[in-house]
PDB file of C-alpha atoms in Angstrom:
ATOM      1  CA  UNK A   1     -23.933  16.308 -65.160  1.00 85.00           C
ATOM      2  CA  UNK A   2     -22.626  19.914 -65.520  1.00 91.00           C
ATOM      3  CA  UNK A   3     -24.580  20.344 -68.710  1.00 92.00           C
ATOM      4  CA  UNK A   4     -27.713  19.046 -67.526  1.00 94.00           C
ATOM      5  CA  UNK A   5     -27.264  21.027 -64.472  1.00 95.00           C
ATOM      6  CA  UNK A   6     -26.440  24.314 -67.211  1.00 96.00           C
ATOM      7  CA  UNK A   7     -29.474  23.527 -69.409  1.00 96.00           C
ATOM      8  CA  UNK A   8     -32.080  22.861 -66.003  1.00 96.00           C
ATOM      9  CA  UNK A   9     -30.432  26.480 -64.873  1.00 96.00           C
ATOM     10  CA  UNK A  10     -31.294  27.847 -68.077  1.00 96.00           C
ATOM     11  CA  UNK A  11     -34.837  26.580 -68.108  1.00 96.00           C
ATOM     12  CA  UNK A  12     -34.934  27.813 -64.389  1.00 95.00           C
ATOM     13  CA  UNK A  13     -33.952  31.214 -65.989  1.00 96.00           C
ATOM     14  CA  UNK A  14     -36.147  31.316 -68.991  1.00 95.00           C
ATOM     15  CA  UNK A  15     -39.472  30.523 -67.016  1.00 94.00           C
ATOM     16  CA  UNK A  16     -39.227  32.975 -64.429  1.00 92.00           C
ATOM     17  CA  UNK A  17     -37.827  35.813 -66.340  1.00 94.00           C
ATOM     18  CA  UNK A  18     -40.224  35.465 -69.550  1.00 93.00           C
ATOM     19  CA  UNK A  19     -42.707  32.621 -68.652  1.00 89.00           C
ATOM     20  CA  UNK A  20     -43.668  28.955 -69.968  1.00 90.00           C
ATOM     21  CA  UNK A  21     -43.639  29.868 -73.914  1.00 90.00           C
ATOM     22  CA  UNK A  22     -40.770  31.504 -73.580  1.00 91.00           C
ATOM     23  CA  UNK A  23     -39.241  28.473 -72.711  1.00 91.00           C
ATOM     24  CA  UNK A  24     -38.135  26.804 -75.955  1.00 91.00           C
ATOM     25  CA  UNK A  25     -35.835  24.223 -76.012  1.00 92.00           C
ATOM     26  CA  UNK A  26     -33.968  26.379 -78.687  1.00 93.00           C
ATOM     27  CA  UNK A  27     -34.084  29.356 -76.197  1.00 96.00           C
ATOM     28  CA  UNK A  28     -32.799  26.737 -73.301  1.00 96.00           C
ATOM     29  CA  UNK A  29     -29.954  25.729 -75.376  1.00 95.00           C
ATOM     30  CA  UNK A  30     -29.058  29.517 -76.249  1.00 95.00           C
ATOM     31  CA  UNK A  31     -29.237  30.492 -72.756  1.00 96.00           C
ATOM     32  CA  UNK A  32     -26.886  27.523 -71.745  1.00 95.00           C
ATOM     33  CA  UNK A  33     -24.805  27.864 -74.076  1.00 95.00           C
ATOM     34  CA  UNK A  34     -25.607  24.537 -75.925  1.00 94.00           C
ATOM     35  CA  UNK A  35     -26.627  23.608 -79.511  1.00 93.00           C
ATOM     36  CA  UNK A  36     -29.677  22.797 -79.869  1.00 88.00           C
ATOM     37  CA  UNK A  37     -28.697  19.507 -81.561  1.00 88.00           C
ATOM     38  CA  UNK A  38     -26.708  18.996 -78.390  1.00 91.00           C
ATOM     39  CA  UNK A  39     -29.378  19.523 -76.453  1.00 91.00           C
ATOM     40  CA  UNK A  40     -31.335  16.277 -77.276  1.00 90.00           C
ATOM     41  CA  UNK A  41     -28.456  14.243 -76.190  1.00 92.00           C
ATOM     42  CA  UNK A  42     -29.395  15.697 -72.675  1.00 93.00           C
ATOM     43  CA  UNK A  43     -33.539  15.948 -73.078  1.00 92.00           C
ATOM     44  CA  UNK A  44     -35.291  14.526 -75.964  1.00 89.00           C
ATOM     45  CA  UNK A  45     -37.404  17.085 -75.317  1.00 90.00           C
ATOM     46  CA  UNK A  46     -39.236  20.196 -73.441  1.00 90.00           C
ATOM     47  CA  UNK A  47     -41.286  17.814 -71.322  1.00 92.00           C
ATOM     48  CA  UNK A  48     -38.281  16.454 -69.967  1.00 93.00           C
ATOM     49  CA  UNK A  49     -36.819  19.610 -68.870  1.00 94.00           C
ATOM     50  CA  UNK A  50     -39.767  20.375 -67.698  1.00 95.00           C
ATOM     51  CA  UNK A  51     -40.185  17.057 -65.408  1.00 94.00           C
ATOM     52  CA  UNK A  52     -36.641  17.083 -64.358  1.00 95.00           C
ATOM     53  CA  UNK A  53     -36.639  21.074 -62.924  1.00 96.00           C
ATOM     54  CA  UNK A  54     -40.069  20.228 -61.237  1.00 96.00           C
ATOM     55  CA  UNK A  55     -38.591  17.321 -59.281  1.00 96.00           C
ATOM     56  CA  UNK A  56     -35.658  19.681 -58.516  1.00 96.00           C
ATOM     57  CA  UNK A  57     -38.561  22.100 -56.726  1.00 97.00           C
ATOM     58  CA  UNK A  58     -40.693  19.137 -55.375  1.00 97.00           C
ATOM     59  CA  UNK A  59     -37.222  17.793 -53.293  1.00 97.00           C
ATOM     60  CA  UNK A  60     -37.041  21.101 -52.027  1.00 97.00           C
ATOM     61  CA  UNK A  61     -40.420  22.116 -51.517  1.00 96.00           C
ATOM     62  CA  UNK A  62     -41.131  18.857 -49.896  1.00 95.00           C
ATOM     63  CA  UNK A  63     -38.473  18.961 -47.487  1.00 96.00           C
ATOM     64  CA  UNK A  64     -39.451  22.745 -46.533  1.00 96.00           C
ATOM     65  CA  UNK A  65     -43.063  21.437 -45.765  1.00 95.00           C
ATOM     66  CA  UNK A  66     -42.116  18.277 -44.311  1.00 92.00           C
ATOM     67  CA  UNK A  67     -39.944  20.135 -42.175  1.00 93.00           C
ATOM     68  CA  UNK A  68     -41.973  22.548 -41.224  1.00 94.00           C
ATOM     69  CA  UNK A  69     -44.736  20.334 -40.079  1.00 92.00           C
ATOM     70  CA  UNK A  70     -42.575  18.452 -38.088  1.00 87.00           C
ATOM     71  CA  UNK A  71     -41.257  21.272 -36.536  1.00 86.00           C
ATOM     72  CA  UNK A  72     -44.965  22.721 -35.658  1.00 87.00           C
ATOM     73  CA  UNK A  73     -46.748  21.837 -32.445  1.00 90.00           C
ATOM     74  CA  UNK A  74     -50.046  22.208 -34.658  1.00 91.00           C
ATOM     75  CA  UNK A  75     -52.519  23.568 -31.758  1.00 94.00           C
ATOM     76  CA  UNK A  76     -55.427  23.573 -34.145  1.00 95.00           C
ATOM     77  CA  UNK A  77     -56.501  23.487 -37.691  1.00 96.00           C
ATOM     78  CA  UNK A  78     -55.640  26.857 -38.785  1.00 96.00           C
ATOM     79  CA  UNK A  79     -51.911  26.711 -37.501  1.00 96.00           C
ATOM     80  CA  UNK A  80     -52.047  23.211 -39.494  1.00 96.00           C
ATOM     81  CA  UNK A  81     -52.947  24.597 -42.899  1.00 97.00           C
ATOM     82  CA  UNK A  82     -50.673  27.949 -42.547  1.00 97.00           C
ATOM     83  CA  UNK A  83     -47.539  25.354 -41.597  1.00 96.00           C
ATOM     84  CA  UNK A  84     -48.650  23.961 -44.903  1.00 96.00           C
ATOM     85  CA  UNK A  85     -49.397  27.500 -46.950  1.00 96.00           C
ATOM     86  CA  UNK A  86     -46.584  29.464 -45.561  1.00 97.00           C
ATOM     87  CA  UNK A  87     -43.596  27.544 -47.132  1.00 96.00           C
ATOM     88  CA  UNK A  88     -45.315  26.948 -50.303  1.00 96.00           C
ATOM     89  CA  UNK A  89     -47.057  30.623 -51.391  1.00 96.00           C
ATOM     90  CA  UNK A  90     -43.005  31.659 -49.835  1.00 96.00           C
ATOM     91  CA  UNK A  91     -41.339  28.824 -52.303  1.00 97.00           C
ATOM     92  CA  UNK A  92     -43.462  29.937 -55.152  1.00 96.00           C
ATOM     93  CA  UNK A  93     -42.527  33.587 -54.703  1.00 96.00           C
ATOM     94  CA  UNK A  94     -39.141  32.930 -54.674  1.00 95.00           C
ATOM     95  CA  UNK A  95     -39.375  30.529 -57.458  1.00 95.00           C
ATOM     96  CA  UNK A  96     -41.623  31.740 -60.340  1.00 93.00           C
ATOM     97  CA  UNK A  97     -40.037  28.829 -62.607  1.00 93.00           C
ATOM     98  CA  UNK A  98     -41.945  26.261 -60.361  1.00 94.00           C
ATOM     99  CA  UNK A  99     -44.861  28.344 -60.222  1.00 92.00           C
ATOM    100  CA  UNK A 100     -44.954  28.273 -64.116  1.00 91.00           C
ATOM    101  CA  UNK A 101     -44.633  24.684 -63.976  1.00 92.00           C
ATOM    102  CA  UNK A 102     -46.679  24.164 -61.480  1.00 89.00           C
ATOM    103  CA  UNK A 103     -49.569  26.112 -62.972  1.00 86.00           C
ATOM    104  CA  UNK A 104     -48.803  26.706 -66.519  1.00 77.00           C
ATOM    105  CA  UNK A 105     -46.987  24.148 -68.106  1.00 63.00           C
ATOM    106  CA  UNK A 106     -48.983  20.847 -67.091  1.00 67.00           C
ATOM    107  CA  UNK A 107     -47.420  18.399 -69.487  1.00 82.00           C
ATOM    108  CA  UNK A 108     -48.952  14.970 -68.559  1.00 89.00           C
ATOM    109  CA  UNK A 109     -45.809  14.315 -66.546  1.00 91.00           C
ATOM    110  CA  UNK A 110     -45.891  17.388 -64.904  1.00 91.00           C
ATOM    111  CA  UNK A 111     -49.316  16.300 -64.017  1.00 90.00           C
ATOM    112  CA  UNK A 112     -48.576  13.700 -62.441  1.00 93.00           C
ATOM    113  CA  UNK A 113     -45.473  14.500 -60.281  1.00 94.00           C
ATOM    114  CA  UNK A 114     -47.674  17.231 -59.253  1.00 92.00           C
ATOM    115  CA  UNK A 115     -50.490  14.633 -58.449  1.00 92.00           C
ATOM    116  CA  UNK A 116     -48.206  12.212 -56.679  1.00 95.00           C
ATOM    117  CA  UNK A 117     -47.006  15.355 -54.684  1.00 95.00           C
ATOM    118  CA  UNK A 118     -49.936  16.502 -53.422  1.00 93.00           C
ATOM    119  CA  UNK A 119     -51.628  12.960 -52.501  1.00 95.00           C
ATOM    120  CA  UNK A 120     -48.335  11.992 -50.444  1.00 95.00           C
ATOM    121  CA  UNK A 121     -48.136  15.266 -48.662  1.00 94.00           C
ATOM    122  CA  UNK A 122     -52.440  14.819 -48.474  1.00 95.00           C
ATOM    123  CA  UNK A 123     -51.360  11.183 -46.889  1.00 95.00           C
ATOM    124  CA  UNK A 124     -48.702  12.714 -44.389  1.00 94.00           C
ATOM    125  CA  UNK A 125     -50.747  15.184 -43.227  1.00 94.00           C
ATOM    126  CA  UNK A 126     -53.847  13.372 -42.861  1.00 94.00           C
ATOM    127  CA  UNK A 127     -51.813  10.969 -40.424  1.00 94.00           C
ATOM    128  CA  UNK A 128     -50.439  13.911 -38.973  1.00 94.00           C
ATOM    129  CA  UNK A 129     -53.620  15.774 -38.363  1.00 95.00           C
ATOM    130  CA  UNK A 130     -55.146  12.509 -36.788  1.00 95.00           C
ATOM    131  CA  UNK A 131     -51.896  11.828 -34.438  1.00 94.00           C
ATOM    132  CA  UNK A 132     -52.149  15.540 -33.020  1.00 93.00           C
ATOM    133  CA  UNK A 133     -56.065  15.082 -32.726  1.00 94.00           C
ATOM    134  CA  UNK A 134     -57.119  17.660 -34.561  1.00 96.00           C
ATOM    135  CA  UNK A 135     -59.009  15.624 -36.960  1.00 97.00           C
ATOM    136  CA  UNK A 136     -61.071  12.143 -35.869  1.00 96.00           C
ATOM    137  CA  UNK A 137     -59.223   8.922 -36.810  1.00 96.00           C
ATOM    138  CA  UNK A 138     -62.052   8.203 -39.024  1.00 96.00           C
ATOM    139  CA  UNK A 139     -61.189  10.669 -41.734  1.00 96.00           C
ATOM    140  CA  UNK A 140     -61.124   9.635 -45.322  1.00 96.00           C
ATOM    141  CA  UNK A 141     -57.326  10.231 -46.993  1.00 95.00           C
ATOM    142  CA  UNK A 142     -59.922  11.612 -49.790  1.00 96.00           C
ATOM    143  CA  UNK A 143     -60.465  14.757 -47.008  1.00 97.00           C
ATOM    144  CA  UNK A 144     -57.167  16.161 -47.231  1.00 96.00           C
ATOM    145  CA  UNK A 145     -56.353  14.864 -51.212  1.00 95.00           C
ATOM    146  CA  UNK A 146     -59.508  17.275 -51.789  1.00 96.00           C
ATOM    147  CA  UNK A 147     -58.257  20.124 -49.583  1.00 96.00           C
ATOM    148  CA  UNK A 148     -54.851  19.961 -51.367  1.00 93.00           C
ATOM    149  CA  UNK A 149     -56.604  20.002 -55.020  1.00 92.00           C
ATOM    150  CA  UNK A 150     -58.634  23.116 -53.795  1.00 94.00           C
ATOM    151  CA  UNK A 151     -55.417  24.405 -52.683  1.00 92.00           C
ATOM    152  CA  UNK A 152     -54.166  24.361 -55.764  1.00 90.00           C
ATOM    153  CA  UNK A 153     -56.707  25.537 -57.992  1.00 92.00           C
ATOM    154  CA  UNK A 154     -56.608  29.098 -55.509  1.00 95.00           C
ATOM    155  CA  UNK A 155     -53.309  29.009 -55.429  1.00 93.00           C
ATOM    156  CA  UNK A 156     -53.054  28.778 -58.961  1.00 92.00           C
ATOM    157  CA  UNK A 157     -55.678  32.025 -59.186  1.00 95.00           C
ATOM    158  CA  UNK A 158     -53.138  33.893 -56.633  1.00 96.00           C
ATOM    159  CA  UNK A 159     -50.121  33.570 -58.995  1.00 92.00           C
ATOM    160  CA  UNK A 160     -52.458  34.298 -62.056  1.00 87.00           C
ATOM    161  CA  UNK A 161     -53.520  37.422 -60.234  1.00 84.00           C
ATOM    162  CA  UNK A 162     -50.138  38.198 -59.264  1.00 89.00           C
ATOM    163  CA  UNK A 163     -46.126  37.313 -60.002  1.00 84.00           C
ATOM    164  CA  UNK A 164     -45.861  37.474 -56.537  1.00 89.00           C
ATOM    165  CA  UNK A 165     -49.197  35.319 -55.172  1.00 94.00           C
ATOM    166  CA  UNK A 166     -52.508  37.763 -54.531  1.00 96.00           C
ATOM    167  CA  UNK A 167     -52.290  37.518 -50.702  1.00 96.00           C
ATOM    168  CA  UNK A 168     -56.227  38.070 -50.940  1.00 96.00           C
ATOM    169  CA  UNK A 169     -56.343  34.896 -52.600  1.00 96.00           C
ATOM    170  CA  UNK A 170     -53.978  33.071 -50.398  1.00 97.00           C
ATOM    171  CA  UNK A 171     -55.903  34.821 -47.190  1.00 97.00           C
ATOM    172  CA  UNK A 172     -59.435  33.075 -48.565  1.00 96.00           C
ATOM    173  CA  UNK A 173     -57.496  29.584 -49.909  1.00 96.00           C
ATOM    174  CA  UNK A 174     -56.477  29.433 -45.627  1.00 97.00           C
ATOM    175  CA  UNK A 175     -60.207  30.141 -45.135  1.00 97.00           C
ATOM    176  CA  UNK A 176     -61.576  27.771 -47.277  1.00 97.00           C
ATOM    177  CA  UNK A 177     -59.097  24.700 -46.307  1.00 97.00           C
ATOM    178  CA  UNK A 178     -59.562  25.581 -42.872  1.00 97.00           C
ATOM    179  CA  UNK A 179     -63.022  25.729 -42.501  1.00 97.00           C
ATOM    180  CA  UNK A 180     -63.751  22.546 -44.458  1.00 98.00           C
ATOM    181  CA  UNK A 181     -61.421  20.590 -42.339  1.00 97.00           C
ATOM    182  CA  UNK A 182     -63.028  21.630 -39.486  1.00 97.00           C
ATOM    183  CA  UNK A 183     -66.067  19.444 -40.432  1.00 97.00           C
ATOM    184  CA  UNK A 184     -63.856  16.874 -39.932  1.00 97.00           C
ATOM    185  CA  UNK A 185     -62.184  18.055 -36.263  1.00 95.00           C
ATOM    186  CA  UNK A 186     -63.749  16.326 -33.158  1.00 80.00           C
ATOM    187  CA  UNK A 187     -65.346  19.071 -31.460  1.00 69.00           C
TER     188      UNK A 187
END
């Protein structure tokens, strides 16, 4: 455990410092301190690494949101979406690794913990957004699923813009979310 936990530390390192090429296995295993013949008893390969950090920031990241939209009286859309935008554009500045991840290196499996990330938090909130009546009952879980994948694409232009998230970008991905939900809000 203490050398997986060394080598996920490493790749933690590596990708925020110097970004996803960077990230070699062989550099990994130098910045552990670990052969790199060692290191496949560990990984058999990047992708692994790569999965196994990213579910380290989706437990995290998940529990921030979750928390946070629990812990919101959600008066209306645009509070809704910011308790959703707030702890993530915050997470990703504070963790560029996930944000290179994320956004940079989408392995298949990365892909799809990313996928099955966004449609549960899409599923949560939906139910969430309907119990606090901010959106009809009658909303399809394909609503929010779409406002998350938009989500991502602009966030994805805010950390391409800038290390630390163009707030521009963020500012107009609130916008957008907001405005299209709002379609969906009993009025």
């Amino acid at each position: 455990m203490e050398r997986r936990r060394a080598i996920l530390d490493a790749a933690e390192a590596l990708l925020g410092e110097q970004g996803y090429e960077a990230a070699t296995l062989k550099a990994i295993g130098e910045r552990a301190g670990i052969p790199v013949a060692s290191m496949y008893h560990y990984f058999s390969d990047r992708h692994q690494v790569d999965a196994e950090l990213l579910r380290r920031h989706l437990r995290t990241l998940g529990e921030r949101v979750g928390a946070a939209l629990e812990d919101s009286e959600l008066p209306s859309l645009r509070v809704a979406v910011d308790t959703i935008v707030d702890p993530m554009s915050e997470y990703f500045r504070a963790h560029p690794s996930c944000v290179e991840l994320w956004f940079s290196g989408r392995g298949e499996t990365v892909n799809e913990l990313v996928r099955a990330f966004d449609t549960a938090l899409a599923d949560r909130s939906c139910d969430l957004l309907v119990e606090r009546g901010l959106v009809r009952a009658d909303t399809p879980r394909l609503v929010l699923r779409l406002a998350f994948e938009v989500g991502n694409r602009l966030f994805d232009l805010a950390f391409r813009e800038s290390r630390a998230g163009d707030d521009t970008t963020i500012g107009e991905a609130r916008r957008m979310v907001t405005a299209y939900l709002e379609t969906y809000a009993d009025h």
